[in-house]
Short mmCIF file of C-alpha atoms (C1' of nucleotides) in Angstrom, two decimals:
data_model
loop_
_atom_site.label_atom_id
_atom_site.label_comp_id
_atom_site.label_asym_id
_atom_site.label_seq_id
_atom_site.Cartn_x
_atom_site.Cartn_y
_atom_site.Cartn_z
CA MET Z 1295 67.33 100.50 113.52
CA LYS Z 1296 66.04 96.50 112.35
CA ASP Z 1297 66.93 94.50 109.33
CA LEU Z 1298 64.72 95.16 107.33
CA ILE Z 1299 65.18 95.03 103.40
CA TYR Z 1300 63.57 97.76 102.50
CA ARG Z 1301 65.74 99.74 104.86
CA LYS Z 1302 69.29 98.05 103.50
CA ILE Z 1303 67.75 99.39 99.91
CA ILE Z 1304 67.27 102.81 101.29
CA HIS Z 1305 70.00 103.12 103.09
CA ASP Z 1306 71.91 101.59 100.29
CA LEU Z 1307 71.17 104.23 98.12
CA LYS Z 1308 71.72 107.33 100.58
CA LYS Z 1309 75.23 106.06 100.85
CA ARG Z 1310 75.60 105.76 96.52
CA ILE Z 1311 73.55 109.12 95.82
CA PHE Z 1312 75.94 110.78 98.13
CA ASN Z 1313 79.03 109.28 96.16
CA ASN Z 1314 78.06 110.60 93.21
CA GLU Z 1315 77.29 107.42 91.32
CA PHE Z 1316 74.53 108.53 89.80
CA PRO Z 1317 75.47 111.33 87.39
CA SER Z 1318 72.91 111.44 85.59
CA MET Z 1319 70.51 112.53 88.89
CA ARG Z 1320 68.44 109.24 87.78
CA LEU Z 1321 68.41 106.30 89.67
CA PRO Z 1322 68.32 103.07 87.98
CA ASP Z 1323 64.67 101.61 86.99
CA GLU Z 1324 63.00 99.64 89.66
CA ARG Z 1325 63.14 96.32 87.62
CA SER Z 1326 67.24 96.76 87.39
CA LEU Z 1327 67.26 97.06 90.99
CA THR Z 1328 65.00 94.95 91.63
CA ALA Z 1329 67.84 92.68 90.06
CA GLU Z 1330 70.53 94.07 91.44
CA TYR Z 1331 69.35 93.69 95.09
CA ASN Z 1332 68.18 90.27 94.54
CA VAL Z 1333 64.53 91.51 95.68
CA SER Z 1334 60.62 92.07 95.23
CA ARG Z 1335 59.96 94.46 92.70
CA SER Z 1336 57.33 96.06 95.95
CA SER Z 1337 60.42 95.78 98.24
CA VAL Z 1338 62.46 98.33 95.75
CA LYS Z 1339 59.02 100.32 95.42
CA ARG Z 1340 58.79 100.90 98.84
CA ALA Z 1341 61.81 101.88 99.45
CA LEU Z 1342 61.64 104.48 96.53
CA SER Z 1343 58.30 105.50 98.07
CA SER Z 1344 60.16 106.45 101.35
CA MET Z 1345 62.57 108.22 99.72
CA ALA Z 1346 60.05 110.19 97.49
CA GLN Z 1347 57.90 111.28 100.80
CA GLU Z 1348 61.36 112.55 102.41
CA GLY Z 1349 62.27 114.71 99.29
CA ILE Z 1350 65.28 112.66 98.50
CA VAL Z 1351 63.94 111.50 95.13
CA PHE Z 1352 61.42 112.36 92.90
CA LYS Z 1353 59.41 109.99 90.49
CA LYS Z 1354 57.74 110.50 87.48
CA ARG Z 1355 55.81 108.24 85.65
CA GLY Z 1356 56.86 106.96 82.84
CA SER Z 1357 60.25 108.27 82.80
CA GLY Z 1358 62.75 107.37 85.79
CA THR Z 1359 63.16 107.88 89.16
CA PHE Z 1360 65.02 111.12 89.76
CA ILE Z 1361 67.51 112.33 92.69
CA ASN Z 1362 65.95 115.57 93.88
CA PRO Z 1363 69.38 118.26 93.18
CA LEU Z 1364 69.28 119.63 96.72
CA TYR Z 1365 69.66 116.43 98.34
CA LEU Z 1366 72.97 116.44 96.62
CA LYS Z 1367 73.98 119.54 97.13
CA SER Z 1368 73.76 120.47 101.05
CA GLN Z 1369 75.62 123.48 100.83
CA SER Z 1370 71.86 125.31 100.01
CA SER Z 1371 71.00 127.96 101.98
CA PHE Z 1372 68.40 126.12 103.51
CA ASN Z 1373 69.60 123.48 105.82
CA TYR Z 1374 68.10 120.49 103.90
CA GLU Z 1375 67.27 117.66 106.51
CA GLY Z 1376 65.06 115.55 104.36
CA SER Z 1377 62.84 114.50 106.79
CA ASN Z 1378 59.12 115.67 108.98
CA ILE Z 1379 60.84 115.52 112.30
CA GLY Z 1380 58.99 118.10 114.37
CA ILE Z 1381 58.79 117.00 118.07
CA THR Z 1382 61.60 119.26 119.61
CA ASP Z 1383 62.41 120.20 116.09
CA SER Z 1384 62.61 123.76 117.50
CA LEU Z 1385 65.03 123.00 120.17
CA LYS Z 1386 67.84 120.70 118.80
CA SER Z 1387 70.89 120.71 121.23
CA ASN Z 1388 73.82 121.06 118.62
CA GLY Z 1389 76.20 119.96 121.31
CA LYS Z 1390 74.65 122.25 123.61
CA LYS Z 1391 73.56 121.57 127.19
CA GLN Z 1392 69.75 121.55 128.07
CA GLY Z 1393 68.72 123.14 130.75
CA ILE Z 1394 64.92 122.49 132.53
CA LYS Z 1395 63.78 125.33 135.51
CA VAL Z 1396 60.31 124.11 136.93
CA LEU Z 1397 58.05 127.19 137.19
CA ASP Z 1398 55.28 125.12 137.91
CA PHE Z 1399 54.16 121.95 139.21
CA SER Z 1400 50.23 121.57 139.99
CA VAL Z 1401 47.27 119.48 140.13
CA ILE Z 1402 43.91 121.18 138.24
CA PRO Z 1403 40.51 119.81 137.18
CA ALA Z 1404 40.09 119.28 133.58
CA THR Z 1405 38.91 122.47 132.21
CA LYS Z 1406 36.17 121.75 129.02
CA SER Z 1407 38.75 122.00 126.58
CA MET Z 1408 41.14 119.66 128.12
CA LYS Z 1409 38.38 117.26 128.37
CA THR Z 1410 38.11 117.19 124.92
CA ASP Z 1411 41.33 117.05 123.90
CA LEU Z 1412 42.47 114.82 126.08
CA PHE Z 1413 39.79 112.05 125.87
CA LEU Z 1414 38.10 112.81 129.56
CA ASN Z 1415 35.42 112.97 131.99
CA ASP Z 1416 33.60 115.28 134.01
CA GLY Z 1417 36.28 114.87 137.78
CA ASP Z 1418 39.13 114.30 135.85
CA PHE Z 1419 42.36 115.82 136.93
CA VAL Z 1420 45.28 117.17 135.28
CA TYR Z 1421 48.60 117.71 135.76
CA LYS Z 1422 49.37 121.52 134.82
CA ILE Z 1423 53.23 121.73 134.38
CA ARG Z 1424 55.11 125.25 133.65
CA ARG Z 1425 59.12 124.59 132.83
CA LEU Z 1426 60.93 127.02 131.30
CA ARG Z 1427 64.37 125.62 129.05
CA LEU Z 1428 67.24 126.12 128.50
CA LEU Z 1429 69.96 126.19 125.96
CA ASP Z 1430 73.54 126.51 127.38
CA GLU Z 1431 71.88 128.99 130.30
CA GLU Z 1432 69.89 130.65 127.84
CA PRO Z 1433 66.37 130.92 128.26
CA ILE Z 1434 64.64 130.02 124.69
CA MET Z 1435 61.19 129.15 125.83
CA ILE Z 1436 58.07 128.49 128.05
CA GLU Z 1437 56.28 125.05 128.31
CA THR Z 1438 53.02 124.82 129.79
CA GLY Z 1439 51.94 121.28 129.13
CA TYR Z 1440 48.63 119.65 130.66
CA ILE Z 1441 48.87 115.94 131.43
CA PRO Z 1442 46.20 113.80 132.69
CA ILE Z 1443 46.88 112.05 135.90
CA LYS Z 1444 45.97 108.71 135.29
CA ILE Z 1445 47.93 108.25 132.55
CA ALA Z 1446 51.08 109.22 134.76
CA PRO Z 1447 49.36 109.30 138.24
CA GLU Z 1448 53.61 108.91 139.70
CA LEU Z 1449 54.87 111.95 138.01
CA SER Z 1450 57.26 113.77 140.30
CA LYS Z 1451 58.82 117.32 140.21
CA ALA Z 1452 61.84 115.25 139.69
CA ILE Z 1453 60.95 113.68 136.32
CA VAL Z 1454 59.52 116.53 134.57
CA GLU Z 1455 63.01 118.67 135.67
CA LYS Z 1456 64.18 115.99 133.04
CA SER Z 1457 62.43 114.41 130.39
CA ILE Z 1458 59.05 113.28 130.51
CA PHE Z 1459 58.91 111.57 127.79
CA ASN Z 1460 62.08 109.51 128.54
CA TYR Z 1461 60.27 108.62 132.16
CA LEU Z 1462 56.86 107.45 130.19
CA GLU Z 1463 58.76 105.36 127.71
CA ASP Z 1464 60.76 103.68 130.61
CA ALA Z 1465 57.92 103.19 132.87
CA LYS Z 1466 55.02 102.25 130.61
CA GLY Z 1467 57.01 101.49 127.76
CA GLN Z 1468 55.18 103.72 125.37
CA GLN Z 1469 56.57 106.04 123.35
CA VAL Z 1470 55.07 109.72 122.35
CA THR Z 1471 55.61 109.42 118.33
CA ARG Z 1472 52.72 111.68 117.02
CA SER Z 1473 51.77 114.79 117.34
CA TYR Z 1474 49.28 117.74 115.81
CA MET Z 1475 50.74 121.14 116.52
CA SER Z 1476 49.92 124.51 115.26
CA ILE Z 1477 52.07 127.44 114.44
CA GLN Z 1478 52.00 130.97 115.41
CA VAL Z 1479 53.43 133.99 115.86
CA ALA Z 1480 53.06 136.79 118.78
CA PRO Z 1481 54.02 139.80 120.56
CA SER Z 1482 55.64 139.04 123.80
CA ASN Z 1483 53.87 139.83 127.03
CA GLN Z 1484 55.69 140.61 130.39
CA GLU Z 1485 56.01 137.40 131.74
CA ASP Z 1486 57.39 136.19 128.22
CA GLN Z 1487 59.77 139.64 128.30
CA GLU Z 1488 61.03 138.25 132.09
CA LEU Z 1489 61.82 134.88 131.34
CA LEU Z 1490 63.22 135.27 128.10
CA GLY Z 1491 65.03 138.43 128.59
CA LEU Z 1492 63.16 139.95 125.73
CA THR Z 1493 62.21 143.41 124.78
CA ALA Z 1494 58.96 144.62 123.89
CA ASN Z 1495 59.06 144.27 120.42
CA GLU Z 1496 60.43 141.27 120.59
CA PRO Z 1497 57.99 138.91 119.62
CA VAL Z 1498 58.04 135.17 120.52
CA GLY Z 1499 56.32 131.66 118.37
CA ILE Z 1500 54.01 129.47 119.69
CA MET Z 1501 53.92 125.64 118.93
CA SER Z 1502 50.19 124.20 120.84
CA GLY Z 1503 49.13 120.85 119.94
CA ILE Z 1504 48.62 117.37 121.52
CA PHE Z 1505 50.82 114.64 122.07
CA PHE Z 1506 49.66 111.29 120.90
CA MET Z 1507 51.46 107.98 122.57
CA ASP Z 1508 52.11 104.92 120.38
CA ASP Z 1509 48.29 103.68 120.94
CA GLY Z 1510 46.46 107.14 120.23
CA THR Z 1511 46.08 107.97 123.41
CA PRO Z 1512 46.11 111.97 123.89
CA PHE Z 1513 48.98 112.34 126.39
CA GLU Z 1514 49.37 115.81 126.36
CA ILE Z 1515 48.12 119.18 125.78
CA SER Z 1516 51.04 122.00 125.32
CA ASN Z 1517 51.56 124.76 124.52
CA MET Z 1518 55.12 126.16 124.03
CA ARG Z 1519 56.36 130.30 123.59
CA ILE Z 1520 59.26 130.23 122.03
CA HIS Z 1521 62.48 132.96 121.77
CA TYR Z 1522 62.28 134.65 118.04
CA ARG Z 1523 65.67 133.68 117.44
CA HIS Z 1524 65.85 129.47 118.12
CA MET Z 1525 62.03 129.63 116.65
CA ASN Z 1526 63.10 127.56 113.31
CA TYR Z 1527 60.47 124.65 112.47
CA SER Z 1528 61.83 122.95 108.82
CA THR Z 1529 58.92 120.64 106.74
CA PHE Z 1530 58.84 119.56 103.57
CA VAL Z 1531 55.66 119.00 102.06
CA SER Z 1532 54.33 116.74 99.20
CA VAL Z 1533 50.80 117.04 97.77
CA ASP Z 1534 48.89 114.61 95.64
CA MET U 164 40.24 111.22 91.99
CA LYS U 165 40.54 108.36 90.05
CA ASP U 166 38.68 104.94 90.68
CA LEU U 167 41.61 103.40 92.71
CA ILE U 168 40.42 100.54 95.30
CA TYR U 169 42.35 102.15 98.23
CA ARG U 170 41.34 105.11 97.45
CA LYS U 171 37.58 103.52 97.73
CA ILE U 172 38.20 101.78 100.91
CA ILE U 173 39.68 105.07 102.53
CA HIS U 174 36.05 107.15 101.62
CA ASP U 175 34.41 104.53 102.64
CA LEU U 176 35.93 104.32 106.27
CA LYS U 177 36.50 107.52 106.60
CA LYS U 178 31.82 107.59 106.08
CA ARG U 179 31.78 104.98 108.54
CA ILE U 180 34.01 106.16 111.14
CA PHE U 181 31.89 109.67 110.72
CA ASN U 182 28.40 107.20 111.30
CA ASN U 183 29.97 106.13 114.52
CA GLU U 184 30.13 102.98 113.08
CA PHE U 185 32.54 101.80 115.03
CA PRO U 186 31.46 102.53 118.88
CA SER U 187 34.55 100.81 120.56
CA MET U 188 36.93 102.66 118.12
CA ARG U 189 38.15 100.30 116.74
CA LEU U 190 38.66 99.15 112.97
CA PRO U 191 37.59 95.42 111.94
CA ASP U 192 41.09 93.53 111.95
CA GLU U 193 42.80 93.60 107.64
CA ARG U 194 41.52 90.60 107.19
CA SER U 195 37.98 91.15 107.94
CA LEU U 196 38.25 94.15 105.76
CA THR U 197 40.14 92.43 103.18
CA ALA U 198 36.76 89.52 102.91
CA GLU U 199 34.02 92.51 103.10
CA TYR U 200 35.41 94.86 100.72
CA ASN U 201 36.50 91.73 98.30
CA VAL U 202 39.93 92.67 97.78
CA SER U 203 43.02 91.65 98.34
CA ARG U 204 44.79 92.47 101.66
CA SER U 205 48.06 94.56 100.54
CA SER U 206 45.13 96.90 99.20
CA VAL U 207 43.76 97.44 102.98
CA LYS U 208 46.93 97.83 104.32
CA ARG U 209 47.37 100.39 101.78
CA ALA U 210 44.22 102.51 102.59
CA LEU U 211 45.04 102.03 106.53
CA SER U 212 48.49 102.93 106.17
CA SER U 213 47.40 106.31 104.42
CA MET U 214 45.32 106.98 107.07
CA ALA U 215 47.44 106.42 109.52
CA GLN U 216 49.52 108.92 107.88
CA GLU U 217 46.74 111.06 107.81
CA GLY U 218 45.96 111.24 111.85
CA ILE U 219 42.95 109.35 111.65
CA VAL U 220 43.90 105.93 112.89
CA PHE U 221 46.63 104.46 114.93
CA LYS U 222 47.73 100.86 114.11
CA LYS U 223 48.97 98.56 117.15
CA ARG U 224 50.85 95.48 115.95
CA GLY U 225 49.10 92.76 117.76
CA SER U 226 46.16 94.31 118.92
CA GLY U 227 44.15 96.33 116.05
CA THR U 228 43.81 99.59 114.53
CA PHE U 229 41.94 102.49 116.48
CA ILE U 230 40.76 105.67 114.99
CA ASN U 231 42.29 108.74 116.49
CA PRO U 232 39.25 110.30 119.38
CA LEU U 233 40.48 113.93 117.27
CA TYR U 234 39.77 112.76 114.34
CA LEU U 235 36.17 111.54 115.02
CA LYS U 236 35.34 115.06 118.10
CA SER U 237 35.96 117.81 115.56
CA GLN U 238 35.02 120.18 118.34
CA SER U 239 38.01 120.11 119.70
CA SER U 240 39.92 123.26 120.30
CA PHE U 241 42.83 122.59 117.58
CA ASN U 242 40.95 122.94 114.50
CA TYR U 243 42.41 119.30 113.03
CA GLU U 244 42.65 118.74 109.36
CA GLY U 245 43.99 115.30 109.28
CA SER U 246 46.41 116.09 106.70
CA ASN U 247 50.21 118.10 105.90
CA ILE U 248 48.57 120.55 103.43
CA GLY U 249 51.39 123.53 103.96
CA ILE U 250 51.15 125.10 100.59
CA THR U 251 49.53 128.27 100.88
CA ASP U 252 48.31 126.76 104.56
CA SER U 253 48.66 130.05 106.29
CA LEU U 254 46.04 131.95 103.75
CA LYS U 255 43.26 129.92 103.57
CA SER U 256 40.58 131.79 101.74
CA ASN U 257 37.68 130.52 104.05
CA GLY U 258 35.40 132.95 101.50
CA LYS U 259 37.14 135.85 101.62
CA LYS U 260 38.53 137.50 98.44
CA GLN U 261 42.05 137.29 97.41
CA GLY U 262 44.23 139.98 96.30
CA ILE U 263 47.67 140.90 94.68
CA LYS U 264 49.62 143.92 94.76
CA VAL U 265 52.29 143.67 92.88
CA LEU U 266 55.55 145.88 94.86
CA ASP U 267 58.15 144.70 91.75
CA PHE U 268 58.52 142.82 89.32
CA SER U 269 62.12 142.89 87.68
CA VAL U 270 64.78 140.54 86.67
CA ILE U 271 67.79 140.27 88.07
CA PRO U 272 71.14 138.25 87.87
CA ALA U 273 71.02 135.36 90.07
CA THR U 274 72.74 135.67 93.58
CA LYS U 275 75.14 133.07 94.88
CA SER U 276 72.54 131.16 96.95
CA MET U 277 70.21 131.62 93.91
CA LYS U 278 72.45 129.40 91.76
CA THR U 279 72.31 127.13 94.88
CA ASP U 280 69.06 126.38 95.78
CA LEU U 281 67.76 126.99 92.09
CA PHE U 282 70.24 125.03 90.37
CA LEU U 283 71.22 128.08 87.91
CA ASN U 284 74.90 128.53 86.01
CA ASP U 285 77.04 131.93 86.14
CA GLY U 286 75.32 134.49 83.68
CA ASP U 287 71.25 133.27 84.75
CA PHE U 288 68.87 135.77 85.47
CA VAL U 289 66.01 135.35 87.73
CA TYR U 290 62.57 137.42 87.96
CA LYS U 291 62.12 139.03 91.38
CA ILE U 292 58.81 139.63 91.93
CA ARG U 293 57.65 141.14 95.38
CA ARG U 294 54.08 141.60 96.10
CA LEU U 295 51.46 142.23 98.78
CA ARG U 296 48.70 139.55 99.35
CA LEU U 297 45.40 140.97 100.72
CA LEU U 298 42.63 138.79 101.86
CA ASP U 299 39.50 141.11 101.52
CA GLU U 300 40.93 144.26 101.08
CA GLU U 301 43.68 143.86 104.29
CA PRO U 302 47.22 143.05 104.20
CA ILE U 303 48.50 139.73 105.25
CA MET U 304 51.82 139.69 103.97
CA ILE U 305 54.96 140.20 101.71
CA GLU U 306 55.85 137.93 99.12
CA THR U 307 59.46 137.63 97.68
CA GLY U 308 60.19 135.66 94.58
CA TYR U 309 62.82 134.62 92.55
CA ILE U 310 62.05 131.94 89.75
CA PRO U 311 64.78 131.55 87.25
CA ILE U 312 63.87 132.86 83.80
CA LYS U 313 64.87 129.96 81.68
CA ILE U 314 61.76 128.19 83.35
CA ALA U 315 59.18 131.07 83.01
CA PRO U 316 60.39 132.98 79.97
CA GLU U 317 56.47 134.90 79.06
CA LEU U 318 56.17 135.57 82.82
CA SER U 319 54.27 138.45 82.57
CA LYS U 320 52.88 141.55 85.53
CA ALA U 321 49.76 140.46 84.21
CA ILE U 322 49.99 136.54 85.43
CA VAL U 323 51.95 137.49 88.28
CA GLU U 324 49.03 139.33 89.42
CA LYS U 325 47.11 136.71 89.54
CA SER U 326 48.28 133.42 89.91
CA ILE U 327 51.72 132.59 88.94
CA PHE U 328 51.37 128.50 90.02
CA ASN U 329 48.56 128.41 87.88
CA TYR U 330 49.93 130.16 84.90
CA LEU U 331 52.70 127.50 85.14
CA GLU U 332 49.93 124.07 85.36
CA ASP U 333 48.54 125.64 81.83
CA ALA U 334 51.30 126.79 79.79
CA LYS U 335 54.06 124.19 80.96
CA GLY U 336 52.09 121.40 82.14
CA GLN U 337 53.88 121.01 85.50
CA GLN U 338 52.16 121.56 88.55
CA VAL U 339 53.88 122.81 91.89
CA THR U 340 53.09 120.05 94.39
CA ARG U 341 56.50 119.94 96.94
CA SER U 342 58.30 122.45 99.15
CA TYR U 343 60.68 122.85 101.22
CA MET U 344 60.11 125.62 103.61
CA SER U 345 61.25 127.08 107.34
CA ILE U 346 59.26 128.63 109.50
CA GLN U 347 60.47 131.42 111.89
CA VAL U 348 59.89 134.88 113.81
CA ALA U 349 60.73 138.06 113.75
CA PRO U 350 59.76 141.87 114.84
CA SER U 351 58.55 143.10 112.31
CA ASN U 352 60.63 145.80 110.42
CA GLN U 353 59.94 149.47 108.88
CA GLU U 354 58.78 148.37 105.35
CA ASP U 355 55.92 145.28 107.21
CA GLN U 356 54.78 147.96 109.52
CA GLU U 357 54.34 149.93 106.55
CA LEU U 358 52.56 147.88 104.37
CA LEU U 359 51.22 145.26 106.76
CA GLY U 360 49.87 147.92 109.28
CA LEU U 361 51.25 146.76 111.94
CA THR U 362 52.57 148.90 114.82
CA ALA U 363 56.40 148.50 116.24
CA ASN U 364 55.84 146.00 118.60
CA GLU U 365 53.55 143.79 116.73
CA PRO U 366 55.84 140.83 115.01
CA VAL U 367 55.67 138.86 110.99
CA GLY U 368 55.97 135.23 110.76
CA ILE U 369 58.34 134.24 107.88
CA MET U 370 57.71 131.42 105.92
CA SER U 371 60.89 130.75 103.11
CA GLY U 372 61.81 128.10 101.31
CA ILE U 373 61.49 126.20 98.22
CA PHE U 374 58.85 125.31 95.31
CA PHE U 375 59.26 122.15 93.19
CA MET U 376 57.86 121.26 90.48
CA ASP U 377 56.77 118.12 89.94
CA ASP U 378 59.96 116.75 88.05
CA GLY U 379 62.17 118.06 90.73
CA THR U 380 62.86 121.11 89.26
CA PRO U 381 63.52 124.13 91.80
CA PHE U 382 60.61 126.26 90.82
CA GLU U 383 61.12 129.43 93.06
CA ILE U 384 62.49 130.76 96.26
CA SER U 385 60.15 132.18 98.16
CA ASN U 386 60.36 134.86 101.47
CA MET U 387 56.93 135.03 102.93
CA ARG U 388 56.38 138.35 105.75
CA ILE U 389 52.62 137.09 107.07
CA HIS U 390 51.08 139.41 109.46
CA TYR U 391 51.05 137.45 112.84
CA ARG U 392 47.59 137.46 113.40
CA HIS U 393 47.56 135.33 109.94
CA MET U 394 49.52 133.23 110.78
CA ASN U 395 48.84 130.09 111.52
CA TYR U 396 50.56 126.99 110.53
CA SER U 397 49.32 123.19 110.92
CA THR U 398 51.26 119.56 111.09
CA PHE U 399 50.61 116.07 111.82
CA VAL U 400 53.87 115.02 112.78
CA SER U 401 54.64 111.04 113.49
CA VAL U 402 57.66 109.38 113.70
CA ASP U 403 58.90 105.66 113.82
"C1'" DG L 1134 47.85 79.67 121.05
"C1'" DA L 1135 44.19 82.61 118.69
"C1'" DG L 1136 44.59 87.23 116.71
"C1'" DT L 1137 46.70 91.51 114.74
"C1'" DG L 1138 49.65 94.19 112.25
"C1'" DG L 1139 54.15 94.19 109.41
"C1'" DT L 1140 57.56 92.39 105.93
"C1'" DC L 1141 57.93 89.93 101.69
"C1'" DT L 1142 57.66 87.83 97.66
"C1'" DA L 1143 56.36 86.71 92.41
"C1'" DG L 1144 53.83 88.02 89.25
"C1'" DA L 1145 50.12 90.46 86.16
"C1'" DC L 1146 48.26 94.07 84.21
"C1'" DC L 1147 47.56 99.02 83.23
"C1'" DA L 1148 48.81 104.56 82.42
"C1'" DC L 1149 52.12 107.13 81.47
"C1'" DT L 1150 56.69 109.11 78.88
"C1'" DT L 1151 59.63 108.82 74.75
"C1'" DC L 1152 61.55 107.27 70.53
"C1'" DA O 1377 56.83 99.77 70.30
"C1'" DA O 1378 59.18 99.81 74.78
"C1'" DG O 1379 60.75 101.68 79.15
"C1'" DT O 1380 58.95 103.19 83.02
"C1'" DG O 1381 56.18 103.77 87.47
"C1'" DG O 1382 51.02 102.35 89.23
"C1'" DT O 1383 47.72 99.21 90.95
"C1'" DC O 1384 46.29 94.99 92.46
"C1'" DT O 1385 46.57 90.48 93.82
"C1'" DA O 1386 47.17 85.76 96.31
"C1'" DG O 1387 49.66 83.64 99.91
"C1'" DA O 1388 53.59 82.82 102.76
"C1'" DC O 1389 55.83 83.62 107.27
"C1'" DC O 1390 57.04 87.00 111.23
"C1'" DA O 1391 56.49 89.55 115.69
"C1'" DC O 1392 53.81 90.81 118.88
"C1'" DT O 1393 49.68 91.96 122.01
"C1'" DC O 1394 46.10 89.69 125.00
"C1'" DT O 1395 43.85 85.93 127.16
#
DNA sequence: GAGTGGTCTAGACCACTTC
DNA sequence: AAGTGGTCTAGACCACTCT
């Protein structure tokens, strides 16, 4: 992480919050912080806004900025993570070994909906990539992805067996930092049951959507059918 | 909506994007917009940042600000909504009639985890509220909520049959604007099957978490078991 | 080198809360 | 009335991209 002022403030305030430096649950007012850190008020505001968006603090006009009790007491029954992560959030590898088994790797013409979602033209082709993801040898999800050939013409089975996103970053200097995802629930079909080791009345979670690169180019349409015991998506939502 | 400058810019730019005023998919640079709207660059930046967070545009340092193709072409197979809504996102009533059937409305002592999550003390009590939510007479979810008595001592069955959040806003002038939610998947249990009209191998989606009031006070622990056909949660995720 | 977005400052004034 | 967060300005300088 870079040496930005507002990041340093965030980092410092988080530390101070955890050190219980504000037992009143109220942070110093913005003008005091401005003086204390010897920065402009805008920088303080930026830091506090960011923390508010993460759910760490709440700002209340006219009275102050307050610490979210749940952030402090992390013995909450919900493992509060504080931020909107999301991409591969449901398959975090807590020290477990990730594995990938490629089920299909082929090239097909883009369907109509692919052309719309991936911004393709008639005659364009896409890779079809089906993979079974494992965690400690245990199958956790079936992932079907479609990636335009013209975005990654050199894709190979070897790459697909590892991480496509990492390859993209190395090869094209682009990161996948954005996604639009829809989360649903469905009974398992026969293939789910075979590949994920489910019984007929054990369901799957479905996460489907689009991944975007840094510059906004849609990179991949993805559909993930996730073993119900490994499906766990967390979000902090804040509306105005 | 108030008459804020950055909001006006957002509104205007959205309109212009939809009117196809930027066929190159690139917005004018920030300094041009500053001149055009006759405002400070900070205000332009604020508007653009907000739009970027909604997924409407992508900013690329050194080259410009670009429109997300999917925002424009809303015939995408994913119904792109552009924003991180979330609370009661899965039960949007597209002209359908909402109904509520109260299954249980009682007072119980707070359990240990409730005391932690709702910031309660020994001896505190909570309302236990179980409700079946209907959409056009069709049951869609079983909602179990726990609300500290001391936050809403005058809660009644009549209120609970309508909207608790609306009551809270009217009575206490507080809004529920934040939530921390976890989304999971599970096979339906016998009660789910009876109340939601499911068969043994039809699953439910589970959304559980905490709702907060404006000032950060945890207001309710909620657990929703949702009919799988009505479970649909959408998010736009953007990481740095 | 020119253009574009990112960070930061210093300060003015407004809106809301609390006393 | 005093204190607090919200909005907005005007301008400086930096980092990156494109050519």
